[in-house]
XYZ file of C-alpha atoms in Angstrom:
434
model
C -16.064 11.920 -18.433
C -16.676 13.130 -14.866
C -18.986 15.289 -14.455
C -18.267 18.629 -12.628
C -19.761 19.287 -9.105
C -22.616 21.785 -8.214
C -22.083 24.397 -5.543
C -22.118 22.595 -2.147
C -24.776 22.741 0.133
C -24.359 24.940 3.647
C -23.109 22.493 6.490
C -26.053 21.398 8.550
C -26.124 21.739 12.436
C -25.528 18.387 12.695
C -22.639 18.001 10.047
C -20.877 21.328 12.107
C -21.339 18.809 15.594
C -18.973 15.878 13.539
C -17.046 17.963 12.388
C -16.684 19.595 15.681
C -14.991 16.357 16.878
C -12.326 16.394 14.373
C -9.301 18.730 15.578
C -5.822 18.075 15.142
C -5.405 17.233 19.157
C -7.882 14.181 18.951
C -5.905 12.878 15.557
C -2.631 13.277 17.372
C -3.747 11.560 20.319
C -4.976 8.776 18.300
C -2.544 8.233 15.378
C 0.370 8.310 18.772
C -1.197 5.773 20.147
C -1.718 3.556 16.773
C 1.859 4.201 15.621
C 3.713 2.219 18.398
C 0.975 -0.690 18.534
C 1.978 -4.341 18.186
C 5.700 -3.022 16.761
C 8.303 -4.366 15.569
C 6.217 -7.215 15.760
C 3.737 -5.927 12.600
C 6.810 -4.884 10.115
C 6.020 -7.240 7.407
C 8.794 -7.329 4.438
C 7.578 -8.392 1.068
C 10.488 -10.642 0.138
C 8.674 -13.906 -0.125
C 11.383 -15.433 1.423
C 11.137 -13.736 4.460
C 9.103 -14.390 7.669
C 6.153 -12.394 7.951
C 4.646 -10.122 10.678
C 2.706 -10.570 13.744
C -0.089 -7.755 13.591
C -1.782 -9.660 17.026
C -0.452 -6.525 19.102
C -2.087 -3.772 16.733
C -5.193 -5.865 16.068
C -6.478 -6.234 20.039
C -5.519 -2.793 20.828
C -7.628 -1.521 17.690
C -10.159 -3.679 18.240
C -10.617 -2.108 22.297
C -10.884 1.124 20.550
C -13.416 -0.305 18.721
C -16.141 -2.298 21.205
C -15.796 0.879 23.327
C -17.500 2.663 20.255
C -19.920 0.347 20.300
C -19.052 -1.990 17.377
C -19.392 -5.870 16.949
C -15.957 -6.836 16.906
C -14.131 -9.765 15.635
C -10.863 -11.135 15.054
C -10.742 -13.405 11.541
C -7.573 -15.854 11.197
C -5.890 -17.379 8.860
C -2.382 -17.959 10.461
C -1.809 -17.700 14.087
C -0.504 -14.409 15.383
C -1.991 -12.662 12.601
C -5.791 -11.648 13.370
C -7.737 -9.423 10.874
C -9.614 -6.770 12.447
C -13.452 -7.117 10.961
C -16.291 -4.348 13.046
C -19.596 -4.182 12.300
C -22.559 -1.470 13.423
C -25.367 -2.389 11.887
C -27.483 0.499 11.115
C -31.085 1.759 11.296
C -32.365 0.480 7.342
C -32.856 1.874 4.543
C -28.857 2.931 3.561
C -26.480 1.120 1.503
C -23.108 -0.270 3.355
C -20.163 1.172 3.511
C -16.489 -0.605 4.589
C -13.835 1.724 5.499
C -10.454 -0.288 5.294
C -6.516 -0.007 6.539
C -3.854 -2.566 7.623
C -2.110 -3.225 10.453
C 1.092 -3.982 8.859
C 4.299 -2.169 8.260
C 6.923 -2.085 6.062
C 10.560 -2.934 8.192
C 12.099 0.026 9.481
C 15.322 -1.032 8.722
C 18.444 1.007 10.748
C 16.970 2.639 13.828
C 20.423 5.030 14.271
C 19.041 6.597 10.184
C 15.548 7.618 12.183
C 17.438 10.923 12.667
C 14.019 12.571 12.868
C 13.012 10.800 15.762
C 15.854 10.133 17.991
C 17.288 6.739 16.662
C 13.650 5.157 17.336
C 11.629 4.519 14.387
C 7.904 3.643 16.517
C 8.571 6.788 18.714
C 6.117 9.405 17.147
C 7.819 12.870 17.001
C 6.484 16.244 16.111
C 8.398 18.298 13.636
C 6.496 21.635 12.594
C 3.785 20.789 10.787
C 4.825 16.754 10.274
C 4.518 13.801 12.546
C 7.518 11.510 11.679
C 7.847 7.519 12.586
C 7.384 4.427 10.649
C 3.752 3.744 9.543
C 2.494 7.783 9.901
C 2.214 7.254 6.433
C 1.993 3.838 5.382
C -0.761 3.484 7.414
C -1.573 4.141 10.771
C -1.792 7.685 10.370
C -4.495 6.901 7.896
C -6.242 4.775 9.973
C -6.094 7.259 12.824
C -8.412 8.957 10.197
C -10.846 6.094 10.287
C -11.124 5.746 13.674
C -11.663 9.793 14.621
C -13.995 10.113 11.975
C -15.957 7.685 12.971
C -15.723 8.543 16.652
C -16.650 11.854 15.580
C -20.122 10.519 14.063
C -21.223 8.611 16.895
C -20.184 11.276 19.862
C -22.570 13.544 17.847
C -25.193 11.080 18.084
C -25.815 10.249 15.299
C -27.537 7.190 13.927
C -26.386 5.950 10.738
C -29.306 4.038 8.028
C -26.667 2.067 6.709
C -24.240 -0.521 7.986
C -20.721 0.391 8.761
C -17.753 -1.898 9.064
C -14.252 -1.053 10.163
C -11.649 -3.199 8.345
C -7.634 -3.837 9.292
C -6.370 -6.227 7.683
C -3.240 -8.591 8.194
C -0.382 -9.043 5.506
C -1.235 -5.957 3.150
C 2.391 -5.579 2.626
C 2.803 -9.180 1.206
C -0.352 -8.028 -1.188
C -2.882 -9.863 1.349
C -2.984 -13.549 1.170
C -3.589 -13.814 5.577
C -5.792 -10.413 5.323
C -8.005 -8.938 2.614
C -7.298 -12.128 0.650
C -8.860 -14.298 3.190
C -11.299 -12.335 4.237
C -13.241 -11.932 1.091
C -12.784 -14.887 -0.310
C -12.792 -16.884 2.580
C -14.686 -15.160 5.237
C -17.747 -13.569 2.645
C -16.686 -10.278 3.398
C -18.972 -7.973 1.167
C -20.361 -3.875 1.372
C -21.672 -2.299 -1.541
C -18.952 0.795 -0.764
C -15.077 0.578 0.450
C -12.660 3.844 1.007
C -9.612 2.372 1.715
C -7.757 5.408 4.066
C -4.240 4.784 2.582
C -1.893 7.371 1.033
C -2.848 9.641 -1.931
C -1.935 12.990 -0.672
C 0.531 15.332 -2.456
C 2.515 18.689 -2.136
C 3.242 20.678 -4.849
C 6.373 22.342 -5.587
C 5.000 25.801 -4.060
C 4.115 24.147 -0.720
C 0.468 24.000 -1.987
C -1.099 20.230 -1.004
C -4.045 18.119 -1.454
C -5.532 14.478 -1.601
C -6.196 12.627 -5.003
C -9.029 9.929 -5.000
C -7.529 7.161 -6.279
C -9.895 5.477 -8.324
C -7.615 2.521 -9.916
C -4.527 1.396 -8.975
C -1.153 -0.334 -10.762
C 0.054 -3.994 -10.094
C 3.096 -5.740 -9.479
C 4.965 -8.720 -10.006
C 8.572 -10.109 -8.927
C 11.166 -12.100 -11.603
C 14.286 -13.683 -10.579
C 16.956 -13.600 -13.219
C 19.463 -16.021 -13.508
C 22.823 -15.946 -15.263
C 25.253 -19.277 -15.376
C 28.890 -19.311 -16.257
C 32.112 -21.250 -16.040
C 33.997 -21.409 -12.611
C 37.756 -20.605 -13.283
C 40.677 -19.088 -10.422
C 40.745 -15.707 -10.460
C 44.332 -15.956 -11.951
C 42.710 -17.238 -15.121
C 39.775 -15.625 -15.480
C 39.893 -15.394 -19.296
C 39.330 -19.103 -19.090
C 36.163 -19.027 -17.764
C 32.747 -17.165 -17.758
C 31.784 -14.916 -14.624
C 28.197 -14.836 -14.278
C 28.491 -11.754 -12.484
C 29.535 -10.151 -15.471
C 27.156 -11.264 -17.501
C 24.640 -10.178 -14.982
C 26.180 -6.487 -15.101
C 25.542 -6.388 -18.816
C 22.450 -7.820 -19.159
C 20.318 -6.057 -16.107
C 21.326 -1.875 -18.397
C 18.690 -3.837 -21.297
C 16.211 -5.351 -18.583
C 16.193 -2.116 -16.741
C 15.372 0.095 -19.788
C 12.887 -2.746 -21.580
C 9.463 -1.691 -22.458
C 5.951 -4.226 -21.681
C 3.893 -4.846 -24.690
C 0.342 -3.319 -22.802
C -2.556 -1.634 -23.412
C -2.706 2.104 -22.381
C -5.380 3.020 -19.629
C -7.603 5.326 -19.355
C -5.600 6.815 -16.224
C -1.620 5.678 -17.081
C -0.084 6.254 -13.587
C 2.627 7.633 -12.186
C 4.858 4.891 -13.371
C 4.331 3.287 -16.808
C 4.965 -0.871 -16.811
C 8.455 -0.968 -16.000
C 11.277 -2.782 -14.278
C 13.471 -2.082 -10.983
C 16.279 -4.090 -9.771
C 15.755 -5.329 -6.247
C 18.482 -7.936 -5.252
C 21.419 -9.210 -7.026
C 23.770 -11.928 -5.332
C 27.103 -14.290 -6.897
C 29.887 -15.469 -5.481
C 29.976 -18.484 -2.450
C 31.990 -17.329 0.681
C 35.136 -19.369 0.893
C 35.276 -19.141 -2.418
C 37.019 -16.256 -3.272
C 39.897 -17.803 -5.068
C 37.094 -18.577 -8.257
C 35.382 -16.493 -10.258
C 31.400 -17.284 -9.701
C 29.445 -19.055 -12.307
C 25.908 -18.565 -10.993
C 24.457 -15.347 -10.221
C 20.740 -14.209 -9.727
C 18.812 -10.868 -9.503
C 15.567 -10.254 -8.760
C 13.468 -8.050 -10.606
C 10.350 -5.597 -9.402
C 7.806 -5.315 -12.434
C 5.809 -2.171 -11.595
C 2.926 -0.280 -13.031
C 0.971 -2.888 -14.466
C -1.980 -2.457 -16.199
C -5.204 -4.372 -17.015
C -4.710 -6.692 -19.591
C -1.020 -7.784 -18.957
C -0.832 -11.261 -16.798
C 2.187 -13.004 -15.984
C 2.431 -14.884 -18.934
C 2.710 -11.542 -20.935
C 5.079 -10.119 -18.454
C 7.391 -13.163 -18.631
C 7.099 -12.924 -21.951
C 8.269 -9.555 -22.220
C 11.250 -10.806 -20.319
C 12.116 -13.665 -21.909
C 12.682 -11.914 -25.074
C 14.946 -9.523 -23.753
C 17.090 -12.120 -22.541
C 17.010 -14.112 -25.871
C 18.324 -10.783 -27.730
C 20.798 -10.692 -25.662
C 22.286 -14.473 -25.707
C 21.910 -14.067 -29.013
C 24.216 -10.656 -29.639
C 27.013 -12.635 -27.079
C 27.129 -16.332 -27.255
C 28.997 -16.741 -23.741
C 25.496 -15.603 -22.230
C 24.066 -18.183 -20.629
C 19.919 -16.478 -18.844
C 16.745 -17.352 -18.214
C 14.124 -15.627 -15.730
C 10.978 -17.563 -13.562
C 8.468 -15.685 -11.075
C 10.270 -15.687 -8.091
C 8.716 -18.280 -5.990
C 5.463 -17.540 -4.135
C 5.338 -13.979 -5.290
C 1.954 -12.871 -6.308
C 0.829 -11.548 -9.728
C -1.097 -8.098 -8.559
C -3.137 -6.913 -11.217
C -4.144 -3.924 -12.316
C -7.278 -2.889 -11.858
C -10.120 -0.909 -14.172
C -11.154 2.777 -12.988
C -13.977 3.490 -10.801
C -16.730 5.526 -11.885
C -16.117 9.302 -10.810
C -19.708 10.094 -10.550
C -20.715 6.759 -8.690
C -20.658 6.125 -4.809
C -18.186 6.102 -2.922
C -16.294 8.802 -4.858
C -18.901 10.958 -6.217
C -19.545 11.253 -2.065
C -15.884 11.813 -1.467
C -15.598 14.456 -4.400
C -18.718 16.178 -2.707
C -17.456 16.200 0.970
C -13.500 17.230 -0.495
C -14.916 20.424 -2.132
C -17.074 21.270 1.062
C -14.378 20.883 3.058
C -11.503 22.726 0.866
C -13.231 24.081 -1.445
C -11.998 22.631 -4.683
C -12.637 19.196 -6.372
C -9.697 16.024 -6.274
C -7.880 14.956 -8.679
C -8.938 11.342 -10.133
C -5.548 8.911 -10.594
C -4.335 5.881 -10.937
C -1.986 4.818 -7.597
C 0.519 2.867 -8.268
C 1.036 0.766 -5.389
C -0.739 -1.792 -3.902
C -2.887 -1.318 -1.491
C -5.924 -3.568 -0.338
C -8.132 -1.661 -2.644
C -6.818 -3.766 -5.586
C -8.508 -7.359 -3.634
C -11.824 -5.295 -3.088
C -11.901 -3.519 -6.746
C -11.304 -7.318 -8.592
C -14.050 -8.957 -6.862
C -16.324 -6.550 -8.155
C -16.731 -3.749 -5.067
C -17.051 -0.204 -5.266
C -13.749 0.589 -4.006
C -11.545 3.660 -3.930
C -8.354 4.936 -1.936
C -8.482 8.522 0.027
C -5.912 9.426 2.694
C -3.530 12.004 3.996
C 0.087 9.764 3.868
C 2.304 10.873 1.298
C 1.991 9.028 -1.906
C 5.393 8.003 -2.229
C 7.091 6.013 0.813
C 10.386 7.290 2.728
C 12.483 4.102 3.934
C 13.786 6.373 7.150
C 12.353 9.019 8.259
C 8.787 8.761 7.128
C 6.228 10.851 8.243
C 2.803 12.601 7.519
C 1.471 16.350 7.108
C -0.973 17.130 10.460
C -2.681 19.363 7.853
C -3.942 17.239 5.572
C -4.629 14.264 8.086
C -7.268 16.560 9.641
C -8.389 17.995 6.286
C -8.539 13.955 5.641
C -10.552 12.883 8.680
C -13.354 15.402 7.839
C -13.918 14.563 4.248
C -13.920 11.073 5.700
C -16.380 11.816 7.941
C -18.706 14.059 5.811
C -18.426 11.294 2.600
C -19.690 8.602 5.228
C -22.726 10.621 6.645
C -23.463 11.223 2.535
C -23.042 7.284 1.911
C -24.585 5.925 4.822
C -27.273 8.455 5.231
C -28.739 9.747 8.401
C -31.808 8.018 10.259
C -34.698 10.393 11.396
């Protein structure tokens, strides 16, 4: 159980001078300049089977930003073209450490001509009312725009912070982090006692009324190709053959709809343990003439839990598909992980009254004046590599929590509202030297 807040202190002289930094010009200036970094380049599709991104382009321009702050900056690699972003300001003594994290990666934009919102050009930031649409104002370098201002905001005050403070981007998010957050702390020794990860958990209500969740667990993922076989026959004859397309069509309706054996959580999600159908493909070209005999679909598992591991999830799976061969002989399934997809756990709930988001509660009712609401997120996000090594790690940022393929934007609003419960929760964490 949580337990409820206090009335918050009065803002300090020198909490009004941060916050005095933080205005919606100095967010728009930044997150416009983040959005078109390193792109195309940096869209980064998670089809395993699919070349990654190059964040290189996003990475040195972040990291400029960075040394002129006055941080330590360096560039981890794993695979060329795709530098992790890693800043350290070491700080007076006495504080614990705190790691405030994004990526550089994007998800692909897909058609330009569907960016109606922006002219046909998906990296072009555009103002619309109160929303600033193009690809990653969202997903996530409107949230790192966050970061970085807060931060900036700190250190123009003059502040000087007990504890350390590192600024991390990492490479490959999208692909659930094997070149990026991955690497870096299990390769690299990347450690803090506290990480915010600035990535989506804002929300709207049906009223127009909005706010920002703390998202103190998160759901996993998992990808399953399905395979059907059948007999290859001319399309004049089809009755004397087996189309594995067909078979496909009927047997997806029971994966779709099939329920994970799983453990419930203390926070469920917004998505219980479920399937979604991502690809499906029969048929060879020049080949029209015959009906197809192999066809394969991939599956998205989503809203994992802890406790379920790939084993149980293929299990699940499997069984499915043996009901079904056995209500119609002709069907001929089976399912594997799709090949170098990654099992993403889910991960355990943060305590609400421990750091870092007892400190983000505090600084969210300062700042508007009620408390967040505690919840499971179910994406991924890097949160999930810090959280199952053991760190203190929570997600808190203004992108939407859901994720437009066109047209994707963010609420000005709440990315200022954002940046200066940001900024207050890292003053709280890191503490303030005399």
């Amino acid at each position: 159980m949580t337990t409820a807040l206090v009335s918050p202190a009065a803002m300090t002289d020198l909490e009004r001078r941060v916050l005095d930094g933080v205005t919606e010009e100095a967010w728009l200036d930044l997150a416009c300049a983040l959005i078109p970094a390193g792109q195309p380049e940096a869209e980064n599709p998670l089809d395993p089977d699919q070349p990654s991104g190059r964040e290189e382009g996003a990475a040195l321009f972040i990291a400029d930003l960075l040394r002129d702050m006055g941080f330590a900056v360096e560039l981890p690699t794993k695979r060329e073209g795709r530098p992790n972003v890693v800043a350290s300001l070491p700080g007076a003594g006495g504080g614990v450490s705190l790691i405030l994290n994004d990526h550089l990666d994007t998800y692909p934009a897909g058609d330009w001509s569907a960016w109606t919102m922006t002219g046909g050009h998906p990296f072009r930031p555009k103002r619309h009312g109160d929303r600033l649409y193009a690809r990653g104002t969202s997903d996530t370098r409107g949230n790192l725009a966050c970061t970085l201002l807060a931060t900036r905001a700190i250190l123009a005050a003059g502040v000087r912070l007990k504890g350390d403070l590192s600024c991390v981007y990492t490479a490959d998010e999208e692909k659930n982090g094997p070149d990026g957050s991955i690497f870096l702390l299990d390769e690299k020794g990347l450690d803090a006692d506290c990480v915010i990860v600035c990535e989506p958990t804002g929300w709207t209500a049906e009223d127009g009324s909005w706010g920002l969740g703390v998202a103190v667990a998160n759901g996993g993922n998992f990808l399953v190709e399905v395979e059907t076989r059948g007999t290859k026959t001319h399309l004049w004859r089809p009755d004397t053959g087996v189309n594995a397309v067909a078979k496909m069509a009927r047997l997806l309706p029971a994966l779709e709809t099939m329920t994970f054996a799983h453990t419930p959580a203390k926070l469920a999600g917004g998505t219980p343990p479920r399937t979604t159908i991502l690809r499906i493909a029969g048929g060879v070209p020049r080949e029209m003439q015959f009906t197809p005999d192999v066809c394969r679909a991939v599956l998205g598992v989503v809203g994992i839990l802890p406790g379920m591991t790939a084993e149980s999830v293929m299990a699940d799976i499997e069984a499915v598909i043996a009901n079904a061969m056995r209500d119609d002989p002709e069907l001929d399934a089976s399912a594997r992980p799709y090949p170098e997809a990654l099992f993403v756990d889910g991960t355990l709930e943060q305590d609400g009254d421990a750091e870092p988001t007892a400190a983000l509660r505090r600084a969210y009712v300062r700042t508007l004046g009620t408390e967040p609401k505690l919840y499971r997120k179910n994406a991924f996000n890097d949160t999930i590599r810090f959280a199952e090594r053991g760190k203190a790690a929570v997600t808190f940022g203004p992108g939407d929590d859901g994720w437009a393929p066109i047209n994707e934007s963010i609420h000005i609003g709440k990315a200022v509202a954002a940046t200066k419960v940001i900024a207050l929760a890292m003053l709280d964490i890191l503490g303030v030297a005399e």
